[in-house]
PDB file of C-alpha atoms in Angstrom:
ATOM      1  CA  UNK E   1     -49.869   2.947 -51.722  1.00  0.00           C
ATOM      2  CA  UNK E   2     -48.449   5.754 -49.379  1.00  0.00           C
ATOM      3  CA  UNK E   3     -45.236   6.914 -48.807  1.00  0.00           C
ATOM      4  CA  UNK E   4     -46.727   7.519 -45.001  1.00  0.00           C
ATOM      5  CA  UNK E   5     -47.055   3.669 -45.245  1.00  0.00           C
ATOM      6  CA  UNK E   6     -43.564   2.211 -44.395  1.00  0.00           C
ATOM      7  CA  UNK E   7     -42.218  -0.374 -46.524  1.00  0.00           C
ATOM      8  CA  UNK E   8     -45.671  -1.363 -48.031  1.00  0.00           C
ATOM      9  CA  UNK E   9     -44.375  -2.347 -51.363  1.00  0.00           C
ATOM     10  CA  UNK E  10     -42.221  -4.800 -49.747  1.00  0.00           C
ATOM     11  CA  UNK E  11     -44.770  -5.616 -47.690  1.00  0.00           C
ATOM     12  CA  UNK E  12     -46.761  -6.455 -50.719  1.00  0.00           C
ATOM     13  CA  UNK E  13     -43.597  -8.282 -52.088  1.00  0.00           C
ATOM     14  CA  UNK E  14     -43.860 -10.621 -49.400  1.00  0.00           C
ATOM     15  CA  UNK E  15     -47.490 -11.253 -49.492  1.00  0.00           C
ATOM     16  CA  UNK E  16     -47.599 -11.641 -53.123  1.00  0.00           C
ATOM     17  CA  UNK E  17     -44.693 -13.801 -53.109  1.00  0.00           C
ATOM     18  CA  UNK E  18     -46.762 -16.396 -50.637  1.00  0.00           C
ATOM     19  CA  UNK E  19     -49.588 -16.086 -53.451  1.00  0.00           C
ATOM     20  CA  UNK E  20     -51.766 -15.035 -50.037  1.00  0.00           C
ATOM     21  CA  UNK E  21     -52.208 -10.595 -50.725  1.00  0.00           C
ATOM     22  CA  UNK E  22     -54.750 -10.673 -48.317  1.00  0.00           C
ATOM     23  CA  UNK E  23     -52.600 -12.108 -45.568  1.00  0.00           C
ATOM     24  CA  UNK E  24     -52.788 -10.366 -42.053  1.00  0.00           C
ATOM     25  CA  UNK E  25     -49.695  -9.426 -40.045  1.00  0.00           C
ATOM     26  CA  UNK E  26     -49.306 -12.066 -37.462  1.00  0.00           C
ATOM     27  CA  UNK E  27     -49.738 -14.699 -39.717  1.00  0.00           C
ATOM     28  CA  UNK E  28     -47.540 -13.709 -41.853  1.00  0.00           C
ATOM     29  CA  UNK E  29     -45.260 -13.443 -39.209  1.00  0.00           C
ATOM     30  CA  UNK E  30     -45.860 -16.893 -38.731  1.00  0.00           C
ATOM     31  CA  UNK E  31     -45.623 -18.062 -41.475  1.00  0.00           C
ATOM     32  CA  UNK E  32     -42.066 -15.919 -42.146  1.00  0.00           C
ATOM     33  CA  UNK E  33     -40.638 -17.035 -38.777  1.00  0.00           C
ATOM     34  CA  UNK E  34     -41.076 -20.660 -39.325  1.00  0.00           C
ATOM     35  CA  UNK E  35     -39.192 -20.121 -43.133  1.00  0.00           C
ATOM     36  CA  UNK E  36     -36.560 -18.123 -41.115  1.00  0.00           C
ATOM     37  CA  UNK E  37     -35.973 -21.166 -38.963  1.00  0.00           C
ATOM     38  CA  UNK E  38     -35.569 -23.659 -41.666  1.00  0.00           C
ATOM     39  CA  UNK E  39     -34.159 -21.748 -44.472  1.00  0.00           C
ATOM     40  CA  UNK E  40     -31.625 -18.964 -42.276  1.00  0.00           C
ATOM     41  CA  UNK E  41     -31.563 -19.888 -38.755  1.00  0.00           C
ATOM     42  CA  UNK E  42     -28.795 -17.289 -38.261  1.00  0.00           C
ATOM     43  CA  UNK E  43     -31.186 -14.279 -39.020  1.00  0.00           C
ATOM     44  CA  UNK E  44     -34.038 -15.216 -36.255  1.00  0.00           C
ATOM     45  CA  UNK E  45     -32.417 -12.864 -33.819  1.00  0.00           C
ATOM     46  CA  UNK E  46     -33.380 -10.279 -36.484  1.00  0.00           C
ATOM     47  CA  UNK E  47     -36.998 -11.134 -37.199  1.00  0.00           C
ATOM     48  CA  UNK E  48     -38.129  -8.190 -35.134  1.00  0.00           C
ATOM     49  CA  UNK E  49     -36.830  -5.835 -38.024  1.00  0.00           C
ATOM     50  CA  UNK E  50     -39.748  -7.307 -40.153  1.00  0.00           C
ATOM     51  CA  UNK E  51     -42.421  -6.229 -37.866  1.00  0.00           C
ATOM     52  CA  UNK E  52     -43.219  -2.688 -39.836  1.00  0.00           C
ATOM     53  CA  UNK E  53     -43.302  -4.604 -43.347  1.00  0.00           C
ATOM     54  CA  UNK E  54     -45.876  -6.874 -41.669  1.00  0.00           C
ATOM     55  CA  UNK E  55     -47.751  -3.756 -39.745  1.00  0.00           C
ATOM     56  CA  UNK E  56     -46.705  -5.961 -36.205  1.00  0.00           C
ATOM     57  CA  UNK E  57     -45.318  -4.421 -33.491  1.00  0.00           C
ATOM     58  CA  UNK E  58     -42.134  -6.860 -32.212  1.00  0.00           C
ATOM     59  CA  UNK E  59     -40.031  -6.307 -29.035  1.00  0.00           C
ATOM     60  CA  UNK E  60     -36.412  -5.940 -29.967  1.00  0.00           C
ATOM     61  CA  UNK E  61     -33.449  -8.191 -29.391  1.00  0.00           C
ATOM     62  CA  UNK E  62     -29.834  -7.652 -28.504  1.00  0.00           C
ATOM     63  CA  UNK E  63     -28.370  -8.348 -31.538  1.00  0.00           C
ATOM     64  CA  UNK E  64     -30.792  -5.582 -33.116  1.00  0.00           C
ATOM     65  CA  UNK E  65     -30.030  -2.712 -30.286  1.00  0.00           C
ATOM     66  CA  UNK E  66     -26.246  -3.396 -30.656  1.00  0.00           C
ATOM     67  CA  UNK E  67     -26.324  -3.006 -34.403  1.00  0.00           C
ATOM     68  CA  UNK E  68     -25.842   0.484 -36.253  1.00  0.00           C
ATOM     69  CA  UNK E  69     -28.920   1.570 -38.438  1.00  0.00           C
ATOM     70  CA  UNK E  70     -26.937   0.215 -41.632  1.00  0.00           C
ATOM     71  CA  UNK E  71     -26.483  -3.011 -40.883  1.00  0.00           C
ATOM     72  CA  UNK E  72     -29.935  -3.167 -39.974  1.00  0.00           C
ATOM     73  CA  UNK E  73     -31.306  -2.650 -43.385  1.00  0.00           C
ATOM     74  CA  UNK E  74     -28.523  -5.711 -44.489  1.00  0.00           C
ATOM     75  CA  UNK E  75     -30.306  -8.191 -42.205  1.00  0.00           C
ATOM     76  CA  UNK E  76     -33.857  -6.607 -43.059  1.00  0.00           C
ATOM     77  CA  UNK E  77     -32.677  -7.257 -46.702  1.00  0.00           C
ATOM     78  CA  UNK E  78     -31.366 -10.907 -45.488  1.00  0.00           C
ATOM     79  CA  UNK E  79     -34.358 -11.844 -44.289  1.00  0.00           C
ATOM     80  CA  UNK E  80     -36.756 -10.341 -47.138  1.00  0.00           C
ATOM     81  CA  UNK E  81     -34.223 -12.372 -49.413  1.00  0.00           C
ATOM     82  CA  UNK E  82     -34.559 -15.385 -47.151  1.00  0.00           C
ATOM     83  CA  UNK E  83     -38.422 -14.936 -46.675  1.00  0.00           C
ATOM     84  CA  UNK E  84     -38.595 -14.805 -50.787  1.00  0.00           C
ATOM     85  CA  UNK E  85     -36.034 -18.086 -51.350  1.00  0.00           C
ATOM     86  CA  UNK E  86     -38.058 -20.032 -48.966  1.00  0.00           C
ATOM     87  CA  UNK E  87     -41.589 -19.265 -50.538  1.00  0.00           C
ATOM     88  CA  UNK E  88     -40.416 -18.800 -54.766  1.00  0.00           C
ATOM     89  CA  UNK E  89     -39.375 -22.097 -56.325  1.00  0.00           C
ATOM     90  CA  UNK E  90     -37.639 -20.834 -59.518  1.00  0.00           C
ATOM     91  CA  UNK E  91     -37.396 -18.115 -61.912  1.00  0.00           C
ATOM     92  CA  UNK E  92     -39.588 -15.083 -61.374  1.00  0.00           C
ATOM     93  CA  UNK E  93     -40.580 -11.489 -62.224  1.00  0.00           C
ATOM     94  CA  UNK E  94     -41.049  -9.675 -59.029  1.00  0.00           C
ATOM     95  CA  UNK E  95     -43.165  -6.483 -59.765  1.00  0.00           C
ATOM     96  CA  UNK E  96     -43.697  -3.391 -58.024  1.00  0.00           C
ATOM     97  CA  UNK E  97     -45.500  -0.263 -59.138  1.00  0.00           C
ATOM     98  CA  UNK E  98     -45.253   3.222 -58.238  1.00  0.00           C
ATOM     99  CA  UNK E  99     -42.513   3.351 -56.516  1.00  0.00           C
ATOM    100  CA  UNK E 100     -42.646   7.039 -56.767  1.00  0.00           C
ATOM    101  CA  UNK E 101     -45.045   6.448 -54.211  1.00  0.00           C
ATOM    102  CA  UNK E 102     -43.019   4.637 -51.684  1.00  0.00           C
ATOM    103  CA  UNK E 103     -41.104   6.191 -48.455  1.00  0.00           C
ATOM    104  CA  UNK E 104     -37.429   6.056 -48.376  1.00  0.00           C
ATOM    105  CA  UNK E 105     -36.640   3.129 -46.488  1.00  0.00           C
ATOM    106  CA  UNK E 106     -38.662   0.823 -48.767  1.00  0.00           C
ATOM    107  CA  UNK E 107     -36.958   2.083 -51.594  1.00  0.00           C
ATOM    108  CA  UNK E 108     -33.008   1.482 -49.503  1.00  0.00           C
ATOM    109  CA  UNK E 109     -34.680  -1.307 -48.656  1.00  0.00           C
ATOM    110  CA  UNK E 110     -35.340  -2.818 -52.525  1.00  0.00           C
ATOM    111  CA  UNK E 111     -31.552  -1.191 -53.525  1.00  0.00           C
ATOM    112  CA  UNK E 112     -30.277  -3.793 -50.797  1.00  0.00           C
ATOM    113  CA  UNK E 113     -32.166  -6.604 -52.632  1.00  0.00           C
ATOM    114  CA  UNK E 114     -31.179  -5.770 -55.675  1.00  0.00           C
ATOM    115  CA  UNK E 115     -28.209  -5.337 -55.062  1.00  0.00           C
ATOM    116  CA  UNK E 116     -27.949  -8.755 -54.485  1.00  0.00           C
ATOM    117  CA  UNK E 117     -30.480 -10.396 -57.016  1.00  0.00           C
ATOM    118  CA  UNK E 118     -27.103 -11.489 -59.374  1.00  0.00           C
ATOM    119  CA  UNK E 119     -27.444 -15.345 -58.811  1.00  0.00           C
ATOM    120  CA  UNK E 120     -31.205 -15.540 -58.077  1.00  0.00           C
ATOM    121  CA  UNK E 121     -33.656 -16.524 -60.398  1.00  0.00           C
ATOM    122  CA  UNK E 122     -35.603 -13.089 -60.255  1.00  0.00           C
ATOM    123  CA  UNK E 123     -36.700 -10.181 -62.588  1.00  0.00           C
ATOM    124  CA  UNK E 124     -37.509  -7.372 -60.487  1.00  0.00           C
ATOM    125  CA  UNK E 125     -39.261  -4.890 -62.067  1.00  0.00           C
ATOM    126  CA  UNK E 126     -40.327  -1.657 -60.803  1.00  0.00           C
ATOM    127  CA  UNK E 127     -42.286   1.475 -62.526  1.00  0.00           C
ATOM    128  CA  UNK E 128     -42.242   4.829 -61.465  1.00  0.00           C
ATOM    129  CA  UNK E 129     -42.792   8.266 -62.634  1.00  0.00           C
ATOM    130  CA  UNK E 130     -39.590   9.686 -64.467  1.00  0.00           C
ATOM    131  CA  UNK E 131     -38.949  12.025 -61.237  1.00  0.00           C
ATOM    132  CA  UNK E 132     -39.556   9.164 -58.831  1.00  0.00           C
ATOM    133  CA  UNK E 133     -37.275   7.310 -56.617  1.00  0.00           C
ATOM    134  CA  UNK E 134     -34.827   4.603 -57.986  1.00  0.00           C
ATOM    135  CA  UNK E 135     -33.596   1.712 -57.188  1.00  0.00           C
ATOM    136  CA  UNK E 136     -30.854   1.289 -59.987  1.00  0.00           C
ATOM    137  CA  UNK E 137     -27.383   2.501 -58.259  1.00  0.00           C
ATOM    138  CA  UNK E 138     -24.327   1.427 -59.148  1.00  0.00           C
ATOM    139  CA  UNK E 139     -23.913  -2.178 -57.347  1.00  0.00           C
ATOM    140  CA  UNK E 140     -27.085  -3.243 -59.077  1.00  0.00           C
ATOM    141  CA  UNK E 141     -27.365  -4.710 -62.767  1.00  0.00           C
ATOM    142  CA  UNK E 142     -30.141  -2.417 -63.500  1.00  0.00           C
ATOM    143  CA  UNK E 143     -31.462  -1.220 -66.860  1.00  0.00           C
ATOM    144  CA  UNK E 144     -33.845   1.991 -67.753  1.00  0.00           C
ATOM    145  CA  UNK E 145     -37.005   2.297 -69.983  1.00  0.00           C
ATOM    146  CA  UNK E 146     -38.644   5.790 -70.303  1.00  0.00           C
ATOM    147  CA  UNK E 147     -41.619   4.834 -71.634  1.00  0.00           C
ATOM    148  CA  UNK E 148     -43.315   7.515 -72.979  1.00  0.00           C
ATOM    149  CA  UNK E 149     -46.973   8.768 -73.458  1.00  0.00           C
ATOM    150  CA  UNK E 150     -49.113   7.158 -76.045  1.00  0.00           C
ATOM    151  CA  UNK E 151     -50.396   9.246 -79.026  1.00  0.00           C
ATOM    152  CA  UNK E 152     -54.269  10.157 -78.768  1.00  0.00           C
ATOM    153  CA  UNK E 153     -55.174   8.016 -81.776  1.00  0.00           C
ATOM    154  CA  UNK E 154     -53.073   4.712 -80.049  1.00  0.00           C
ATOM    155  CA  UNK E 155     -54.691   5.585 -76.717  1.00  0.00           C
ATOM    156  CA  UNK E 156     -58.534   5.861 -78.289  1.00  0.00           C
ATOM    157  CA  UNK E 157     -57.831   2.487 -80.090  1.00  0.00           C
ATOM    158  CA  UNK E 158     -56.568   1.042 -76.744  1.00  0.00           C
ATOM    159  CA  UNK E 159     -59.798   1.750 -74.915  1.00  0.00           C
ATOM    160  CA  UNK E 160     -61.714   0.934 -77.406  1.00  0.00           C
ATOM    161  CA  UNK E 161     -60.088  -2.832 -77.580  1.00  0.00           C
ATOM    162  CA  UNK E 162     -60.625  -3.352 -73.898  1.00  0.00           C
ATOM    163  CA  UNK E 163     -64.325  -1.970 -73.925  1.00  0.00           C
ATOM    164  CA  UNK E 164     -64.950  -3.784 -76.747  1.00  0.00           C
ATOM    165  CA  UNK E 165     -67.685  -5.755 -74.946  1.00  0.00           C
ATOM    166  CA  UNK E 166     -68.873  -3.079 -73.285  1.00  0.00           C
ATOM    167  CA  UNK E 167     -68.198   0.297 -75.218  1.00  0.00           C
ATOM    168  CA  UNK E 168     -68.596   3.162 -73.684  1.00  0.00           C
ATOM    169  CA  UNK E 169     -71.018   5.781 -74.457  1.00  0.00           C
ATOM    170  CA  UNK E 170     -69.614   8.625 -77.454  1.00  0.00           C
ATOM    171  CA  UNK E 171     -69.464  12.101 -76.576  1.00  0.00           C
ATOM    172  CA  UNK E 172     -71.859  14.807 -77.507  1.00  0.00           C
TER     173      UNK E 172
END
């Protein structure tokens, strides 16, 4: 995860979403601009926009040069939305972790999604350190947990239930 990375948690997203993480690039590209031609013909003009989630490098189109920068990120969000329906057959929790981690147009990026997740069947879920990034705003149904550190004594118990086949050495 790096905020030098751009849009790697959507990236992720995408890949996770196809149940293939490990998937490279241009196959996902593949793979996304076949969905894009059956599911929302109307955004293939704008399938160049996904080449830094996918780490390919796409030549650009007309409809993509005569667009301002913020109608960009509502097709990129289209498509990520489009890319998700075609792959996700009903409800889900979408997950995505540290987003304090993630550069700023992954996390306008995710605000566009969720702004529109009303009317899908998705949780998305997100966890970040309490002066990290968010993506609840005020077009988004979004609710807040501060979760906050466990004691020592829950902690120690915690470890010690997960190493309980393999403890791990005491202190001296």
């Amino acid at each position: 995860h790096s905020a030098s990375r751009p849009y790697w948690p959507v990236g992720r997203l995408l890949r996770a979403a196809l149940d293939r993480p490990d998937l490279g690039g241009d196959e996902a590209l593949r793979w996304l601009t076949e969905a894009i031609a059956t599911t929302a013909p109307e955004l293939s003009p704008w399938l160049p926009l996904v080449g830094p989630i996918l780490g390919v490098d796409l030549p650009t189109t007309p409809e993509i040069d005569a667009a301002d920068d913020r109608y960009r990120l509502q097709r990129l969000a289209d498509l990520v939305r489009a890319a998700l329906n075609a792959c996700i057959d009903g409800p889900v929790a979408l997950l995505i972790g540290d987003l304090h981690n993630a550069d700023s147009a992954s996390v306008e990026l995710l605000r566009s999604l969720a702004s529109a997740l009303p009317g899908q069947p998705w949780l998305l879920l997100t966890s970040r350190r309490p002066d990290g990034p968010t993506i609840a705003d005020a077009d988004t149904l979004a609710t807040s947990i501060c979760l906050e550190p466990l004691p020592d004594h829950m902690a120690t118990e915690l470890v010690e239930l997960l190493t309980d086949a393999a403890p791990l050495p005491a202190h001296e």
